[in-house]
Amino acid sequence: MAPTLDGRDDVLWSDPPRGPLDAYRACASFSPRELQLFWEGEDLLRFKKTVFSALEKDPLFAGSRGADLPLEKYRELSFLRCKRIFEYGFFSLDNLSQNPLRLPALVYCLGAYDWSVGTKFALHLMVFGSTVHSLGSERHLKYVEKVLNMEIFGCFALTELSHGSNTQAIRTTAHYDPTTEEFIIHSPDFEAAKFWVGNMGKTATHAVVFAQLYTPDGQCHGLHSFVVQIRDPETLLPMPGVMVGDMGRKLGQNGLDNGFAMFHKVRIPRQDLLNRAGDVTPQGAYVSAVKDARQRAGVALGSLSSGRVFITGMCVVNLQQAVCIALRFSATRRQFGPTEEEEVPVLEYQVQQWRLLPYLAAAYALDHLSKSLLLDLAGLYQGRLRGDHGARQAELSREIHALAAAAKPLVSWTAQQGIQECREACGGHGYLAVNRLGDLRNDNDPNCTYEGDNNVLLNQTSSYLLSFLERGVQGGAHFQSPLRTVDFLEAYPGMLGQKFKGTSVTDWLDPTAPLAAYRWLVCYLLQRSHQKVAQEKRSGRRDFEAKNNSQVYHMRTLALGFMELTAVQRFHERTHSPEVPPSLQAVLSRLSLLYALWSLSRHMTLLYQGGYLSGKQAGEALEDAILDLCAQLKDDAVSLVDVIAPPDFVLNSPIGRADGELYKNLWGAVLQGTGALERAAWWQEFSMHRPVLGSLKAKL
Amino acid sequence: MAPTLDGRDDVLWSDPPRGPLDAYRACASFSPRELQLFWEGEDLLRFKKTVFSALEKDPLFAGSRGADLPLEKYRELSFLRCKRIFEYGFFSLDNLSQNPLRLPALVYCLGAYDWSVGTKFALHLMVFGSTVHSLGSERHLKYVEKVLNMEIFGCFALTELSHGSNTQAIRTTAHYDPTTEEFIIHSPDFEAAKFWVGNMGKTATHAVVFAQLYTPDGQCHGLHSFVVQIRDPETLLPMPGVMVGDMGRKLGQNGLDNGFAMFHKVRIPRQDLLNRAGDVTPQGAYVSAVKDARQRAGVALGSLSSGRVFITGMCVVNLQQAVCIALRFSATRRQFGPTEEEEVPVLEYQVQQWRLLPYLAAAYALDHLSKSLLLDLAGLYQGRLRGDHGARQAELSREIHALAAAAKPLVSWTAQQGIQECREACGGHGYLAVNRLGDLRNDNDPNCTYEGDNNVLLNQTSSYLLSFLERGVQGGAHFQSPLRTVDFLEAYPGMLGQKFKGTSVTDWLDPTAPLAAYRWLVCYLLQRSHQKVAQEKRSGRRDFEAKNNSQVYHMRTLALGFMELTAVQRFHERTHSPEVPPSLQAVLSRLSLLYALWSLSRHMTLLYQGGYLSGKQAGEALEDAILDLCAQLKDDAVSLVDVIAPPDFVLNSPIGRADGELYKNLWGAVLQGTGALERAAWWQEFSMHRPVLGSLKAKL
């Protein structure tokens, strides 16, 4: 049963202010309060409310987020805000373990406010802290304690100036010196400088540094991670031998200090090797429970999967806020109308609905995908903590790795495209910085390339899927993957004979229709990809080339299609589960179907090429179904964004405020701009120093 | 015959510096020098070189473009730079009339340097100045002279806070008072404030203001334009009754001061009505040669078409620079390889080629489209100057209006998506501000929404196309449009029976294949759109609704498809004309074909739905042809960008420099960053004022 709450629990819910959005709110088909409770659950809802309220009441979080400040000032402000979060003590190890979504929720709240704060906090606590914890052992707990107290400040140094995706080619070295029992961390040249490291620019005192480990016998044991102190916590001055600095301005997240570091034979104690994958004895012998060097590297980089899943939630926060702004704008902005006197809200236009409502559906669908992956991850870690080394645990790890590697591309791109659509859908007003769509886009952008470039990552998922053919799935053998995301491959290749039998909109409005089409699609792409790689190999190409030449239109699409199926499937299950209150069933199933059909429609060429669809009716009916769902959802749109919108203080967008007073808010914000009405300080440049036309012509 | 130039004319061409890009340059199939001369022509090439050299030598243009400066400072700098252009006297009315591409080329050079300068200059000279010239009469020439001398500074005030696309609903009024022979310009309320007006924020002294003209008899004669002085040129203080201010930070182009204005019964002389469409006698009678009010509004807004065409060139400049950066990066960045030792340039990967080379082809194709439209416009104006009121001139005006209304969407979106792809294709390094892809994206972004929102504009083109059905084209009647862009509709609807007969890559590599497919596609979309509107009307919907409900998947796609066909057709003609030197034929026809097939491939669903393609071979062959062309072009890519790249000083991107020294340039730029290696000024916030964990918990 769905949780219920006393309807007058004002801590959780205050009625939206009355205003121009009333009309749409009045005709919503459901209660936003009920949906919010069902969607978030009471625990997370209360927690988020607590965090948001604290920020709103704290003067340190008032006023400018910082993007309009000088770089140094913005970084200071973000650091102070990050520190303040520790003072609030929003998290304790106890309450975090109760609900694995809580710590992510805290970071997502901070990110909704400003990603410079959210990322800074997460890099220190969850990336540096968790990595030391999960890749180290008891001897490293001292660092974890200092992380939690903010006695030290951490960063994660993997990428180098000339190497990102190809982590195995990282060139920083760690030579063990048994005479002093130290590792010597060294950057052979500036191309091997650590680069892009968040928090490293100005604030980090310690870094997890990835380097090639060499024992005294000269043997390289591959990539390992080390805790390296880079600054003195008392003075924030660099440690001897460390050249560390700030990379300067980025396209967004400028409150975060991304940095670089070169190490000149920096000595660290032997114990500061994070030794989960392998260790070095005082005498200099390499010992590891993991025999294979590639597997060891896999352990070292294992934390990247959780980073990727975590990023999907960051993207969702951005997309949610963008659709809130654009839909509230669209419900109040009027332009043109059936007569010269009467103008209608732009949300009434089919084009505007079609541009925005699928992204609203995606904001829900991908939120659920992200949360469900976080729970899957939690399951994986519980297994690890139990010391589970069984086959299922290994398979679970592979499955999650494959899901994370495609989920980040799917969600980050959807968010990026969605935010851009939202910005354009707000016309000129979307281009005004104060309305925040620019910051959302710019802060979301790196999600597409960090923690693994999207296009490179998709490789991993498609290789995972192709491996099932090699493992004999095609015989129709029965098997279950731990998360059941690939179980439908049992029906491969027989399923390829299926065809869509419908011809009408109604046929597509059956929620099983897009699921069936997606399963066929993934099988079709699997077969195509398999055949393509085989054909490349027959032409004499080596594995490396054969795979590279099978990416476009094949493996890349396969991975994305599979991920979309997973998102569609999980959202379908969530919206059709017995726990859904009856009054929410209609709106949720419309959202689910809209996301499914809209995603599917981008693959329509393949559906036709492969014969799953034929004749123009089937395809046109799919398009009509999308437009029908948009029309059905447009009256619910404002209430659907009310459910996912953060408070106005956090959303921070005059055109997106809950009161819908678009022009008053915008006008007020513009007049509040620094010196908005003031004459330019340099006015004499016009009136006194007039240009003499062509006076410099001789210089040409 | 192609023009030729002495090979040692170093003014026009200096050999690119030697370095990591040598390998690709060495295997180019053509001479970049020859292509540059063919592509730009000697006149434009010399002119651009002169402008770029002047900027490079002038200290005012050295150093920061300004995006990292405080807003006020950046605006001052952009104003000073704009003023300096007048001092160089790059243009004279004489040499402008010789080559209608010259003035645009000047602005595009400035924009390549920084759009804040380019737009500021263009708004004053080409938008304000040209509008006064073209909408006014002899009595307004005094303003034009002052524009050319920069004695006054101009802006164009159409959009209001609550009205942009629906210009007819503009609410500013101009009441004529015969007692003083003045117009009274008035903003009824803040929602009618002029908004988004470039140059208005801090610098403009005069504005072309659009307002509803009322004669003393109380009659409204619709939208007219007036020259209104808004600031005193001596003091830059606002004129009495004018509340004028700056809108604040935008997503880009922040050196440009966009502003707002409210008029409180501001009186201007009767003569300051721009009277081309209509005039008011001293006594207050309205007189006009144009009888119909809608037509008069058409005259008033006619200048928007040239604005839209002009914008396509702005987008091209941005796209060209982005592909230069991304392709030079891709040719020098190495990652992974067939063996652990050997890493290959990322340009060797199929995915990277497929992501970038179609945008390189688009950068050429759309450059040509834009230039050809500018020449078409010049033809239209020559007709006007001749006083041509014939049917052909009217038809030409309609055709150009329809082309401009779809060209801006096509080119601005292609640039926006292309720049985003380039930014991602450079991985993290693309996210560093110093590499400039962010500025290109942010500065290009408003092109999608100003001078007519893209989605709204497409309506005008599709309506133009649909009107041919009403004009009886379908009988197969013979007709020719002045620019011949719609002549293929003669074959409608018979052409709809055509099918693609090929099955192989070779069939698609025939340059006539995509042209034929596009013609079929546009006819198919025309029929579908026509049927859809008719069906909506049969269901009882009014015209307004019927058209709105036929946008998505129908009229919107029709307009875009038609515009792509025009771009493909014109690029094809240019690259296959007898003037193309033999040594350039191969590379140019590949570019042409790649742009055509890549554009077409996005409509493949329709080709299948409508039966133009059937079976999987035809579609797969089209995809294979795209990949083949990418592979054929990848060795030419570096030289192709050398042809369109501005000098390094202008391109201003460490990872995109012509020397290809990716890491050295990037490392150098990062170390040059302000305080890159300095300890943060606020270091004590970490070491002295440590947070006490949970100390603020009581406040929650």
PDB file of N, CA, C and O in Angstrom, chain B residues 177-196:
ATOM      1  N   ASP B 177      -0.090  63.984 -32.307  1.00  0.00           N
ATOM      2  CA  ASP B 177      -0.683  65.215 -31.770  1.00  0.00           C
ATOM      3  C   ASP B 177      -0.486  66.337 -32.783  1.00  0.00           C
ATOM      4  O   ASP B 177       0.616  66.876 -32.919  1.00  0.00           O
ATOM      5  N   PRO B 178      -1.552  66.726 -33.528  1.00  0.00           N
ATOM      6  CA  PRO B 178      -1.395  67.722 -34.597  1.00  0.00           C
ATOM      7  C   PRO B 178      -1.083  69.118 -34.060  1.00  0.00           C
ATOM      8  O   PRO B 178      -0.519  69.940 -34.778  1.00  0.00           O
ATOM      9  N   THR B 179      -1.395  69.357 -32.789  1.00  0.00           N
ATOM     10  CA  THR B 179      -1.161  70.712 -32.269  1.00  0.00           C
ATOM     11  C   THR B 179       0.332  71.022 -32.205  1.00  0.00           C
ATOM     12  O   THR B 179       0.755  72.156 -32.423  1.00  0.00           O
ATOM     13  N   THR B 180       1.130  70.012 -31.909  1.00  0.00           N
ATOM     14  CA  THR B 180       2.577  70.252 -31.865  1.00  0.00           C
ATOM     15  C   THR B 180       3.300  69.529 -32.999  1.00  0.00           C
ATOM     16  O   THR B 180       4.526  69.604 -33.098  1.00  0.00           O
ATOM     17  N   GLU B 181       2.532  68.818 -33.825  1.00  0.00           N
ATOM     18  CA  GLU B 181       3.116  67.978 -34.887  1.00  0.00           C
ATOM     19  C   GLU B 181       4.144  66.998 -34.317  1.00  0.00           C
ATOM     20  O   GLU B 181       5.282  66.913 -34.775  1.00  0.00           O
ATOM     21  N   GLU B 182       3.695  66.305 -33.296  1.00  0.00           N
ATOM     22  CA  GLU B 182       4.577  65.316 -32.668  1.00  0.00           C
ATOM     23  C   GLU B 182       3.848  63.984 -32.486  1.00  0.00           C
ATOM     24  O   GLU B 182       2.620  63.951 -32.381  1.00  0.00           O
ATOM     25  N   PHE B 183       4.662  62.941 -32.411  1.00  0.00           N
ATOM     26  CA  PHE B 183       4.131  61.650 -31.954  1.00  0.00           C
ATOM     27  C   PHE B 183       4.443  61.501 -30.473  1.00  0.00           C
ATOM     28  O   PHE B 183       5.505  61.947 -30.004  1.00  0.00           O
ATOM     29  N   ILE B 184       3.509  60.886 -29.765  1.00  0.00           N
ATOM     30  CA  ILE B 184       3.731  60.627 -28.338  1.00  0.00           C
ATOM     31  C   ILE B 184       3.956  59.121 -28.167  1.00  0.00           C
ATOM     32  O   ILE B 184       3.037  58.319 -28.360  1.00  0.00           O
ATOM     33  N   ILE B 185       5.172  58.762 -27.885  1.00  0.00           N
ATOM     34  CA  ILE B 185       5.533  57.340 -27.738  1.00  0.00           C
ATOM     35  C   ILE B 185       5.298  56.945 -26.289  1.00  0.00           C
ATOM     36  O   ILE B 185       5.782  57.606 -25.366  1.00  0.00           O
ATOM     37  N   HIS B 186       4.561  55.839 -26.107  1.00  0.00           N
ATOM     38  CA  HIS B 186       4.163  55.490 -24.751  1.00  0.00           C
ATOM     39  C   HIS B 186       4.108  53.975 -24.545  1.00  0.00           C
ATOM     40  O   HIS B 186       3.627  53.236 -25.399  1.00  0.00           O
ATOM     41  N   SER B 187       4.621  53.559 -23.381  1.00  0.00           N
ATOM     42  CA  SER B 187       4.504  52.145 -22.989  1.00  0.00           C
ATOM     43  C   SER B 187       3.364  52.053 -21.981  1.00  0.00           C
ATOM     44  O   SER B 187       3.468  52.614 -20.899  1.00  0.00           O
ATOM     45  N   PRO B 188       2.272  51.364 -22.316  1.00  0.00           N
ATOM     46  CA  PRO B 188       1.124  51.351 -21.415  1.00  0.00           C
ATOM     47  C   PRO B 188       1.431  50.758 -20.036  1.00  0.00           C
ATOM     48  O   PRO B 188       0.864  51.192 -19.039  1.00  0.00           O
ATOM     49  N   ASP B 189       2.320  49.790 -19.965  1.00  0.00           N
ATOM     50  CA  ASP B 189       2.698  49.212 -18.673  1.00  0.00           C
ATOM     51  C   ASP B 189       4.013  48.453 -18.832  1.00  0.00           C
ATOM     52  O   ASP B 189       4.538  48.363 -19.949  1.00  0.00           O
ATOM     53  N   PHE B 190       4.519  47.907 -17.742  1.00  0.00           N
ATOM     54  CA  PHE B 190       5.865  47.312 -17.827  1.00  0.00           C
ATOM     55  C   PHE B 190       5.908  46.078 -18.723  1.00  0.00           C
ATOM     56  O   PHE B 190       6.955  45.724 -19.254  1.00  0.00           O
ATOM     57  N   GLU B 191       4.783  45.416 -18.914  1.00  0.00           N
ATOM     58  CA  GLU B 191       4.796  44.255 -19.820  1.00  0.00           C
ATOM     59  C   GLU B 191       5.028  44.685 -21.267  1.00  0.00           C
ATOM     60  O   GLU B 191       5.377  43.874 -22.110  1.00  0.00           O
ATOM     61  N   ALA B 192       4.789  45.968 -21.534  1.00  0.00           N
ATOM     62  CA  ALA B 192       5.016  46.491 -22.887  1.00  0.00           C
ATOM     63  C   ALA B 192       6.380  47.166 -23.001  1.00  0.00           C
ATOM     64  O   ALA B 192       6.674  47.797 -24.011  1.00  0.00           O
ATOM     65  N   ALA B 193       7.207  47.045 -21.956  1.00  0.00           N
ATOM     66  CA  ALA B 193       8.559  47.601 -22.042  1.00  0.00           C
ATOM     67  C   ALA B 193       9.297  46.933 -23.198  1.00  0.00           C
ATOM     68  O   ALA B 193       9.188  45.726 -23.393  1.00  0.00           O
ATOM     69  N   LYS B 194      10.038  47.725 -23.953  1.00  0.00           N
ATOM     70  CA  LYS B 194      10.911  47.134 -24.970  1.00  0.00           C
ATOM     71  C   LYS B 194      11.961  46.313 -24.237  1.00  0.00           C
ATOM     72  O   LYS B 194      12.478  46.731 -23.184  1.00  0.00           O
ATOM     73  N   PHE B 195      12.285  45.166 -24.754  1.00  0.00           N
ATOM     74  CA  PHE B 195      13.083  44.213 -23.989  1.00  0.00           C
ATOM     75  C   PHE B 195      14.004  43.479 -24.942  1.00  0.00           C
ATOM     76  O   PHE B 195      13.638  43.211 -26.079  1.00  0.00           O
ATOM     77  N   TRP B 196      15.176  43.147 -24.464  1.00  0.00           N
ATOM     78  CA  TRP B 196      16.151  42.361 -25.237  1.00  0.00           C
ATOM     79  C   TRP B 196      16.859  43.174 -26.307  1.00  0.00           C
ATOM     80  O   TRP B 196      17.556  42.589 -27.147  1.00  0.00           O
TER      81      TRP B 196
END
